[in-house]
PDB file of C-alpha atoms and ligand atoms in Angstrom:
ATOM      1  CA  MET A  93     -41.777  64.419 -25.049  1.00  0.00           C
ATOM      2  CA  ALA A  94     -39.774  61.345 -25.832  1.00  0.00           C
ATOM      3  CA  GLY A  95     -40.528  61.298 -29.388  1.00  0.00           C
ATOM      4  CA  MET A  96     -39.216  64.898 -30.089  1.00  0.00           C
ATOM      5  CA  ILE A  97     -36.009  64.924 -31.217  1.00  0.00           C
ATOM      6  CA  HIS A  98     -33.806  68.063 -29.982  1.00  0.00           C
ATOM      7  CA  PRO A  99     -31.725  69.855 -32.716  1.00  0.00           C
ATOM      8  CA  ASP A 100     -28.832  68.909 -30.623  1.00  0.00           C
ATOM      9  CA  ARG A 101     -29.631  66.036 -28.508  1.00  0.00           C
ATOM     10  CA  ARG A 102     -25.850  65.387 -27.484  1.00  0.00           C
ATOM     11  CA  ALA A 103     -25.729  68.957 -26.232  1.00  0.00           C
ATOM     12  CA  GLN A 104     -28.913  68.541 -24.410  1.00  0.00           C
ATOM     13  CA  LEU A 105     -28.031  65.413 -22.855  1.00  0.00           C
ATOM     14  CA  ALA A 106     -24.657  66.783 -22.123  1.00  0.00           C
ATOM     15  CA  GLY A 107     -26.210  69.579 -20.032  1.00  0.00           C
ATOM     16  CA  ASN A 108     -28.853  67.416 -18.236  1.00  0.00           C
ATOM     17  CA  LEU A 109     -26.099  65.032 -17.086  1.00  0.00           C
ATOM     18  CA  GLY A 110     -23.930  67.772 -16.232  1.00  0.00           C
ATOM     19  CA  ARG A 111     -26.702  69.069 -13.785  1.00  0.00           C
ATOM     20  CA  VAL A 112     -27.585  65.716 -12.508  1.00  0.00           C
ATOM     21  CA  ARG A 113     -23.504  65.182 -11.727  1.00  0.00           C
ATOM     22  CA  ALA A 114     -23.515  68.480  -9.884  1.00  0.00           C
ATOM     23  CA  ARG A 115     -26.350  67.633  -7.772  1.00  0.00           C
ATOM     24  CA  ILE A 116     -24.739  64.369  -6.832  1.00  0.00           C
ATOM     25  CA  ASP A 117     -21.571  66.632  -5.802  1.00  0.00           C
ATOM     26  CA  GLU A 118     -23.353  68.986  -3.772  1.00  0.00           C
ATOM     27  CA  ALA A 119     -25.340  65.992  -1.829  1.00  0.00           C
ATOM     28  CA  LEU A 120     -21.954  64.311  -1.234  1.00  0.00           C
ATOM     29  CA  ALA A 121     -20.232  67.279  -0.177  1.00  0.00           C
ATOM     30  CA  ALA A 122     -23.211  67.976   2.405  1.00  0.00           C
ATOM     31  CA  THR A 123     -23.079  64.503   3.664  1.00  0.00           C
ATOM     32  CA  GLY A 124     -19.502  64.528   3.851  1.00  0.00           C
ATOM     33  CA  SER A 125     -19.273  61.164   2.156  1.00  0.00           C
ATOM     34  CA  ALA A 126     -16.347  60.211   0.241  1.00  0.00           C
ATOM     35  CA  SER A 127     -17.562  57.432  -1.812  1.00  0.00           C
ATOM     36  CA  ARG A 128     -19.105  58.357  -4.940  1.00  0.00           C
ATOM     37  CA  PRO A 129     -22.481  56.578  -5.968  1.00  0.00           C
ATOM     38  CA  THR A 130     -22.593  54.693  -9.458  1.00  0.00           C
ATOM     39  CA  LEU A 131     -24.933  56.862 -11.669  1.00  0.00           C
ATOM     40  CA  ILE A 132     -27.257  54.400 -13.824  1.00  0.00           C
ATOM     41  CA  VAL A 133     -29.138  56.365 -16.182  1.00  0.00           C
ATOM     42  CA  VAL A 134     -32.473  54.899 -17.087  1.00  0.00           C
ATOM     43  CA  THR A 135     -33.019  54.931 -20.755  1.00  0.00           C
ATOM     44  CA  LYS A 136     -36.783  53.291 -20.724  1.00  0.00           C
ATOM     45  CA  PHE A 137     -38.955  54.584 -23.539  1.00  0.00           C
ATOM     46  CA  PHE A 138     -35.764  56.401 -25.148  1.00  0.00           C
ATOM     47  CA  PRO A 139     -34.180  55.095 -28.433  1.00  0.00           C
ATOM     48  CA  ALA A 140     -30.837  53.399 -28.702  1.00  0.00           C
ATOM     49  CA  SER A 141     -29.454  56.283 -30.311  1.00  0.00           C
ATOM     50  CA  ASP A 142     -29.861  58.153 -27.046  1.00  0.00           C
ATOM     51  CA  VAL A 143     -27.737  55.313 -25.387  1.00  0.00           C
ATOM     52  CA  GLY A 144     -25.162  55.684 -27.810  1.00  0.00           C
ATOM     53  CA  LEU A 145     -25.029  59.426 -27.268  1.00  0.00           C
ATOM     54  CA  LEU A 146     -24.829  58.820 -23.349  1.00  0.00           C
ATOM     55  CA  ALA A 147     -22.090  56.536 -23.844  1.00  0.00           C
ATOM     56  CA  SER A 148     -19.949  59.087 -25.851  1.00  0.00           C
ATOM     57  CA  LEU A 149     -20.575  61.258 -22.808  1.00  0.00           C
ATOM     58  CA  GLY A 150     -18.871  58.721 -20.630  1.00  0.00           C
ATOM     59  CA  VAL A 151     -22.071  57.072 -19.300  1.00  0.00           C
ATOM     60  CA  GLN A 152     -21.117  53.306 -18.533  1.00  0.00           C
ATOM     61  CA  ASP A 153     -24.317  52.204 -16.688  1.00  0.00           C
ATOM     62  CA  VAL A 154     -27.962  52.222 -18.252  1.00  0.00           C
ATOM     63  CA  GLY A 155     -31.019  50.934 -16.808  1.00  0.00           C
ATOM     64  CA  GLU A 156     -34.135  49.345 -18.370  1.00  0.00           C
ATOM     65  CA  ASN A 157     -37.393  47.856 -17.038  1.00  0.00           C
ATOM     66  CA  ARG A 158     -38.843  45.838 -19.798  1.00  0.00           C
ATOM     67  CA  ASP A 159     -37.092  42.805 -21.490  1.00  0.00           C
ATOM     68  CA  GLN A 160     -38.250  43.291 -24.813  1.00  0.00           C
ATOM     69  CA  GLU A 161     -37.291  46.865 -25.200  1.00  0.00           C
ATOM     70  CA  ALA A 162     -34.012  46.479 -23.435  1.00  0.00           C
ATOM     71  CA  ALA A 163     -33.018  43.517 -25.429  1.00  0.00           C
ATOM     72  CA  ALA A 164     -33.444  45.281 -28.666  1.00  0.00           C
ATOM     73  CA  LYS A 165     -31.513  48.312 -27.535  1.00  0.00           C
ATOM     74  CA  ALA A 166     -28.650  46.353 -26.196  1.00  0.00           C
ATOM     75  CA  ALA A 167     -28.275  44.676 -29.454  1.00  0.00           C
ATOM     76  CA  GLU A 168     -28.581  48.053 -31.300  1.00  0.00           C
ATOM     77  CA  ALA A 169     -26.411  49.911 -29.078  1.00  0.00           C
ATOM     78  CA  SER A 170     -23.831  47.081 -28.604  1.00  0.00           C
ATOM     79  CA  ASP A 171     -20.980  48.971 -26.769  1.00  0.00           C
ATOM     80  CA  PRO A 172     -18.901  46.676 -24.982  1.00  0.00           C
ATOM     81  CA  ARG A 173     -18.278  49.393 -22.113  1.00  0.00           C
ATOM     82  CA  LEU A 174     -21.803  49.783 -21.490  1.00  0.00           C
ATOM     83  CA  ARG A 175     -23.333  47.860 -18.301  1.00  0.00           C
ATOM     84  CA  TRP A 176     -27.082  47.227 -18.718  1.00  0.00           C
ATOM     85  CA  HIS A 177     -29.164  47.083 -15.493  1.00  0.00           C
ATOM     86  CA  PHE A 178     -32.424  45.406 -15.323  1.00  0.00           C
ATOM     87  CA  ILE A 179     -34.566  47.313 -12.944  1.00  0.00           C
ATOM     88  CA  GLY A 180     -38.206  46.295 -13.573  1.00  0.00           C
ATOM     89  CA  GLN A 181     -40.748  43.579 -12.566  1.00  0.00           C
ATOM     90  CA  LEU A 182     -39.316  40.379 -14.081  1.00  0.00           C
ATOM     91  CA  GLN A 183     -41.088  37.266 -15.045  1.00  0.00           C
ATOM     92  CA  THR A 184     -39.359  33.958 -14.912  1.00  0.00           C
ATOM     93  CA  ASN A 185     -39.818  33.046 -18.447  1.00  0.00           C
ATOM     94  CA  LYS A 186     -37.770  36.247 -19.334  1.00  0.00           C
ATOM     95  CA  ALA A 187     -34.945  35.413 -17.288  1.00  0.00           C
ATOM     96  CA  ARG A 188     -33.142  33.653 -20.305  1.00  0.00           C
ATOM     97  CA  SER A 189     -33.349  36.664 -22.413  1.00  0.00           C
ATOM     98  CA  VAL A 190     -32.250  38.987 -19.687  1.00  0.00           C
ATOM     99  CA  VAL A 191     -28.942  37.261 -18.724  1.00  0.00           C
ATOM    100  CA  ALA A 192     -27.866  37.361 -22.323  1.00  0.00           C
ATOM    101  CA  TYR A 193     -27.312  41.171 -21.845  1.00  0.00           C
ATOM    102  CA  ALA A 194     -27.875  42.291 -18.270  1.00  0.00           C
ATOM    103  CA  HIS A 195     -24.907  42.784 -16.010  1.00  0.00           C
ATOM    104  CA  SER A 196     -27.360  42.961 -13.123  1.00  0.00           C
ATOM    105  CA  VAL A 197     -31.041  42.558 -12.150  1.00  0.00           C
ATOM    106  CA  HIS A 198     -32.085  45.178  -9.256  1.00  0.00           C
ATOM    107  CA  SER A 199     -35.490  43.759  -9.040  1.00  0.00           C
ATOM    108  CA  VAL A 200     -35.181  40.382  -7.380  1.00  0.00           C
ATOM    109  CA  ASP A 201     -38.228  39.910  -5.289  1.00  0.00           C
ATOM    110  CA  ARG A 202     -39.137  36.038  -4.888  1.00  0.00           C
ATOM    111  CA  VAL A 203     -37.166  32.713  -4.802  1.00  0.00           C
ATOM    112  CA  SER A 204     -38.617  31.577  -7.885  1.00  0.00           C
ATOM    113  CA  LEU A 205     -36.920  34.317  -9.625  1.00  0.00           C
ATOM    114  CA  VAL A 206     -33.843  33.400  -8.092  1.00  0.00           C
ATOM    115  CA  ASN A 207     -34.126  29.807  -9.411  1.00  0.00           C
ATOM    116  CA  ALA A 208     -34.992  31.055 -12.927  1.00  0.00           C
ATOM    117  CA  LEU A 209     -32.103  33.436 -13.084  1.00  0.00           C
ATOM    118  CA  GLU A 210     -29.710  30.699 -11.594  1.00  0.00           C
ATOM    119  CA  LYS A 211     -30.525  28.094 -14.359  1.00  0.00           C
ATOM    120  CA  ALA A 212     -30.489  30.994 -17.024  1.00  0.00           C
ATOM    121  CA  VAL A 213     -27.003  32.087 -16.364  1.00  0.00           C
ATOM    122  CA  ALA A 214     -25.942  28.579 -16.540  1.00  0.00           C
ATOM    123  CA  LYS A 215     -27.622  27.859 -20.131  1.00  0.00           C
ATOM    124  CA  GLU A 216     -26.128  31.184 -20.949  1.00  0.00           C
ATOM    125  CA  GLN A 217     -22.437  30.152 -19.944  1.00  0.00           C
ATOM    126  CA  GLU A 218     -23.103  26.843 -21.753  1.00  0.00           C
ATOM    127  CA  ARG A 219     -24.082  28.522 -24.802  1.00  0.00           C
ATOM    128  CA  ARG A 220     -21.205  30.863 -24.924  1.00  0.00           C
ATOM    129  CA  ALA A 221     -18.900  28.043 -24.540  1.00  0.00           C
ATOM    130  CA  GLU A 222     -20.255  26.091 -27.430  1.00  0.00           C
ATOM    131  CA  THR A 223     -19.886  29.331 -29.434  1.00  0.00           C
ATOM    132  CA  GLY A 224     -16.473  30.297 -28.361  1.00  0.00           C
ATOM    133  CA  GLU A 225     -17.619  33.473 -26.556  1.00  0.00           C
ATOM    134  CA  PRO A 226     -16.015  34.624 -23.574  1.00  0.00           C
ATOM    135  CA  ALA A 227     -17.877  33.597 -20.388  1.00  0.00           C
ATOM    136  CA  ARG A 228     -20.177  36.130 -18.887  1.00  0.00           C
ATOM    137  CA  THR A 229     -19.538  37.525 -15.331  1.00  0.00           C
ATOM    138  CA  PRO A 230     -21.787  36.240 -12.410  1.00  0.00           C
ATOM    139  CA  LEU A 231     -25.163  38.108 -12.656  1.00  0.00           C
ATOM    140  CA  GLU A 232     -25.191  40.832  -9.979  1.00  0.00           C
ATOM    141  CA  CYS A 233     -28.686  40.420  -8.004  1.00  0.00           C
ATOM    142  CA  TYR A 234     -30.236  42.967  -5.865  1.00  0.00           C
ATOM    143  CA  VAL A 235     -33.121  41.917  -3.319  1.00  0.00           C
ATOM    144  CA  GLN A 236     -35.886  44.643  -4.043  1.00  0.00           C
ATOM    145  CA  VAL A 237     -37.451  45.548  -0.908  1.00  0.00           C
ATOM    146  CA  ASN A 238     -41.286  46.885  -0.449  1.00  0.00           C
ATOM    147  CA  LEU A 239     -40.929  49.783   1.932  1.00  0.00           C
ATOM    148  CA  ALA A 240     -44.523  50.425   1.823  1.00  0.00           C
ATOM    149  CA  ASP A 241     -46.800  50.069   4.962  1.00  0.00           C
ATOM    150  CA  ASN A 242     -49.652  49.329   3.024  1.00  0.00           C
ATOM    151  CA  PRO A 243     -50.398  47.942  -0.737  1.00  0.00           C
ATOM    152  CA  THR A 244     -51.414  51.490  -2.194  1.00  0.00           C
ATOM    153  CA  GLY A 245     -47.974  52.736  -1.667  1.00  0.00           C
ATOM    154  CA  SER A 246     -46.113  49.626  -2.799  1.00  0.00           C
ATOM    155  CA  ARG A 247     -43.941  49.955  -5.636  1.00  0.00           C
ATOM    156  CA  GLY A 248     -42.864  46.237  -5.947  1.00  0.00           C
ATOM    157  CA  GLY A 249     -40.359  44.157  -4.034  1.00  0.00           C
ATOM    158  CA  ALA A 250     -40.225  41.609  -1.187  1.00  0.00           C
ATOM    159  CA  VAL A 251     -41.625  42.547   2.183  1.00  0.00           C
ATOM    160  CA  PRO A 252     -38.695  43.100   4.775  1.00  0.00           C
ATOM    161  CA  SER A 253     -39.221  39.946   6.666  1.00  0.00           C
ATOM    162  CA  GLU A 254     -38.565  38.077   3.255  1.00  0.00           C
ATOM    163  CA  VAL A 255     -35.366  39.797   2.490  1.00  0.00           C
ATOM    164  CA  PRO A 256     -32.975  37.529   4.711  1.00  0.00           C
ATOM    165  CA  GLU A 257     -33.949  34.222   2.976  1.00  0.00           C
ATOM    166  CA  LEU A 258     -33.802  35.805  -0.524  1.00  0.00           C
ATOM    167  CA  ALA A 259     -30.070  37.055   0.099  1.00  0.00           C
ATOM    168  CA  THR A 260     -29.049  33.747   1.319  1.00  0.00           C
ATOM    169  CA  ARG A 261     -30.514  31.935  -1.562  1.00  0.00           C
ATOM    170  CA  ILE A 262     -28.971  34.533  -4.091  1.00  0.00           C
ATOM    171  CA  ASP A 263     -25.737  34.085  -2.425  1.00  0.00           C
ATOM    172  CA  ASP A 264     -25.841  30.424  -2.512  1.00  0.00           C
ATOM    173  CA  ALA A 265     -26.459  30.357  -6.017  1.00  0.00           C
ATOM    174  CA  GLY A 266     -23.406  29.458  -8.012  1.00  0.00           C
ATOM    175  CA  GLN A 267     -23.921  31.812 -11.011  1.00  0.00           C
ATOM    176  CA  LEU A 268     -25.319  34.612  -9.137  1.00  0.00           C
ATOM    177  CA  ARG A 269     -23.751  37.446  -7.187  1.00  0.00           C
ATOM    178  CA  LEU A 270     -25.312  38.902  -4.283  1.00  0.00           C
ATOM    179  CA  ALA A 271     -24.769  42.841  -4.751  1.00  0.00           C
ATOM    180  CA  GLY A 272     -27.230  44.023  -1.961  1.00  0.00           C
ATOM    181  CA  VAL A 273     -30.845  45.789  -1.831  1.00  0.00           C
ATOM    182  CA  MET A 274     -32.871  47.952  -3.888  1.00  0.00           C
ATOM    183  CA  ALA A 275     -35.806  49.900  -3.243  1.00  0.00           C
ATOM    184  CA  VAL A 276     -38.166  52.673  -4.876  1.00  0.00           C
ATOM    185  CA  ALA A 277     -39.580  55.117  -2.260  1.00  0.00           C
ATOM    186  CA  PRO A 278     -43.265  54.406  -1.735  1.00  0.00           C
ATOM    187  CA  LEU A 279     -45.874  56.479  -3.362  1.00  0.00           C
ATOM    188  CA  GLY A 280     -46.996  59.170  -0.751  1.00  0.00           C
ATOM    189  CA  ALA A 281     -44.257  58.377   1.793  1.00  0.00           C
ATOM    190  CA  ASP A 282     -41.273  60.475   2.946  1.00  0.00           C
ATOM    191  CA  PRO A 283     -38.423  59.365   1.158  1.00  0.00           C
ATOM    192  CA  ARG A 284     -35.842  60.219   3.835  1.00  0.00           C
ATOM    193  CA  GLU A 285     -37.721  57.845   6.322  1.00  0.00           C
ATOM    194  CA  ALA A 286     -37.857  55.039   3.492  1.00  0.00           C
ATOM    195  CA  PHE A 287     -34.217  55.228   2.611  1.00  0.00           C
ATOM    196  CA  ALA A 288     -33.273  55.184   5.977  1.00  0.00           C
ATOM    197  CA  ARG A 289     -35.171  51.889   6.778  1.00  0.00           C
ATOM    198  CA  LEU A 290     -33.414  50.804   3.587  1.00  0.00           C
ATOM    199  CA  ALA A 291     -30.004  51.310   5.250  1.00  0.00           C
ATOM    200  CA  ALA A 292     -31.118  49.456   7.973  1.00  0.00           C
ATOM    201  CA  ILE A 293     -32.101  46.502   6.061  1.00  0.00           C
ATOM    202  CA  SER A 294     -28.842  46.752   4.218  1.00  0.00           C
ATOM    203  CA  ALA A 295     -26.899  46.846   7.432  1.00  0.00           C
ATOM    204  CA  ASP A 296     -28.782  43.263   8.424  1.00  0.00           C
ATOM    205  CA  VAL A 297     -27.970  41.926   4.974  1.00  0.00           C
ATOM    206  CA  VAL A 298     -24.272  42.973   5.198  1.00  0.00           C
ATOM    207  CA  ALA A 299     -23.856  41.488   8.643  1.00  0.00           C
ATOM    208  CA  ARG A 300     -24.549  37.965   7.104  1.00  0.00           C
ATOM    209  CA  HIS A 301     -23.178  38.816   3.650  1.00  0.00           C
ATOM    210  CA  PRO A 302     -20.119  41.076   4.050  1.00  0.00           C
ATOM    211  CA  GLU A 303     -19.416  41.592   0.346  1.00  0.00           C
ATOM    212  CA  ALA A 304     -23.319  42.636  -0.267  1.00  0.00           C
ATOM    213  CA  ARG A 305     -22.850  46.270   0.525  1.00  0.00           C
ATOM    214  CA  ALA A 306     -24.788  47.958  -2.609  1.00  0.00           C
ATOM    215  CA  ILE A 307     -27.740  50.149  -1.962  1.00  0.00           C
ATOM    216  CA  SER A 308     -29.627  50.944  -5.176  1.00  0.00           C
ATOM    217  CA  ALA A 309     -31.786  53.753  -4.368  1.00  0.00           C
ATOM    218  CA  GLY A 310     -32.849  57.247  -5.681  1.00  0.00           C
ATOM    219  CA  MET A 311     -34.238  58.448  -8.699  1.00  0.00           C
ATOM    220  CA  SER A 312     -34.694  61.951 -10.248  1.00  0.00           C
ATOM    221  CA  GLY A 313     -36.872  63.282  -7.555  1.00  0.00           C
ATOM    222  CA  ASP A 314     -35.206  62.009  -4.364  1.00  0.00           C
ATOM    223  CA  LEU A 315     -31.325  61.162  -5.347  1.00  0.00           C
ATOM    224  CA  GLU A 316     -30.254  63.590  -2.575  1.00  0.00           C
ATOM    225  CA  HIS A 317     -32.392  61.831  -0.022  1.00  0.00           C
ATOM    226  CA  ALA A 318     -30.669  58.534  -1.123  1.00  0.00           C
ATOM    227  CA  ILE A 319     -27.094  59.776  -0.838  1.00  0.00           C
ATOM    228  CA  VAL A 320     -27.754  60.703   2.628  1.00  0.00           C
ATOM    229  CA  ALA A 321     -28.874  57.363   2.969  1.00  0.00           C
ATOM    230  CA  GLY A 322     -25.915  55.662   1.810  1.00  0.00           C
ATOM    231  CA  ALA A 323     -26.842  54.891  -1.758  1.00  0.00           C
ATOM    232  CA  THR A 324     -24.203  53.221  -3.851  1.00  0.00           C
ATOM    233  CA  HIS A 325     -26.081  53.029  -7.022  1.00  0.00           C
ATOM    234  CA  LEU A 326     -28.486  55.919  -8.237  1.00  0.00           C
ATOM    235  CA  ARG A 327     -31.220  55.027 -10.894  1.00  0.00           C
ATOM    236  CA  VAL A 328     -31.943  58.515 -12.793  1.00  0.00           C
ATOM    237  CA  GLY A 329     -34.149  58.560 -16.136  1.00  0.00           C
ATOM    238  CA  SER A 330     -36.315  61.722 -16.519  1.00  0.00           C
ATOM    239  CA  ASP A 331     -33.885  64.380 -15.121  1.00  0.00           C
ATOM    240  CA  VAL A 332     -31.229  63.116 -17.965  1.00  0.00           C
ATOM    241  CA  LEU A 333     -33.433  62.012 -20.795  1.00  0.00           C
ATOM    242  CA  GLY A 334     -36.352  64.235 -20.471  1.00  0.00           C
ATOM    243  CA  ALA A 335     -40.045  63.398 -19.318  1.00  0.00           C
ATOM    244  CA  ARG A 336     -41.489  60.146 -20.351  1.00  0.00           C
ATOM    245  CA  PRO A 337     -44.906  59.818 -21.932  1.00  0.00           C
ATOM    246  CA  PRO A 338     -47.233  59.096 -19.118  1.00  0.00           C
ATOM    247  CA  LEU A 339     -48.288  55.597 -18.559  1.00  0.00           C
ATOM    248  CA  GLY A 340     -51.527  54.533 -20.350  1.00  0.00           C
TER     249      GLY A 340
HETATM  250  C1  PLP B  94     -38.262  54.715 -14.065  1.00  0.00           C
HETATM  251  C2  PLP B  94     -37.361  54.154 -12.795  1.00  0.00           C
HETATM  252  C3  PLP B  94     -36.307  54.951 -12.517  1.00  0.00           C
HETATM  253  C4  PLP B  94     -36.139  56.542 -13.086  1.00  0.00           C
HETATM  254  O1  PLP B  94     -37.069  57.160 -12.648  1.00  0.00           O
HETATM  255  P1  PLP B  94     -37.012  58.764 -12.859  1.00  0.00           P
HETATM  256  O2  PLP B  94     -37.803  59.428 -11.880  1.00  0.00           O
HETATM  257  O3  PLP B  94     -37.306  58.985 -14.263  1.00  0.00           O
HETATM  258  O4  PLP B  94     -35.548  59.219 -12.466  1.00  0.00           O
HETATM  259  C5  PLP B  94     -35.882  54.474 -11.280  1.00  0.00           C
HETATM  260  N1  PLP B  94     -35.720  53.178 -10.749  1.00  0.00           N
HETATM  261  C6  PLP B  94     -36.855  52.551 -11.395  1.00  0.00           C
HETATM  262  C7  PLP B  94     -37.249  51.038 -10.863  1.00  0.00           C
HETATM  263  C8  PLP B  94     -37.713  52.966 -12.576  1.00  0.00           C
HETATM  264  O5  PLP B  94     -38.605  52.089 -13.207  1.00  0.00           O
END
């Protein structure tokens, strides 16, 4: 359980991380792939102290899906080496807060959100200039794709036909960098088939935006399938941190 403290939490996290890294190595060896995906450890529901321990174990990329929780943790575990990836449904009125700490947003699913993020980064740059802080890097944006055939399987995202317009809009936004695409395998679907479709959508995006090669896919239960499909970024939570409390 999330609230329970292991007597040696650091050793527990180190063991879990080692097992996840071994799975990644094995999947890479099986596919003959030479390029290693970035492991984003999803720390939602777990305390900032865990983020600190993960950083001490060499983790540089952490993922969060709620702004309030992420903003508080990013302030508490303020390690300049950490990159915060925002991976959850995002309301436009939270854009200003998110761009203050986030390196990337993996869940860009509509044009209104692109507009809000663009404005928010511009404001954040102004604020930093006024306070003498260094400018932030352009916000890395992923178009989240809904791979479900029906609404019950949906895990969020834009439908595939909306992806080209969204990608172009991000690419045109001065403060944003189009990183690529992201998806969560639909509920009840075969992740192999879903991730193969994501790879095809990614190829379309790359044909028009050659730099936007990133594919954010794969979680604790399906990271091997995501690696087969060419994932460049994995988002792994429970197999590193432990089981989360069930959502109410
Ligand atoms: C929680 C979450 C993850 C991590 O899921 P696990 O099954 O715990 O590995 C990955 N991606 C998104 C979008 C999430 O919300």
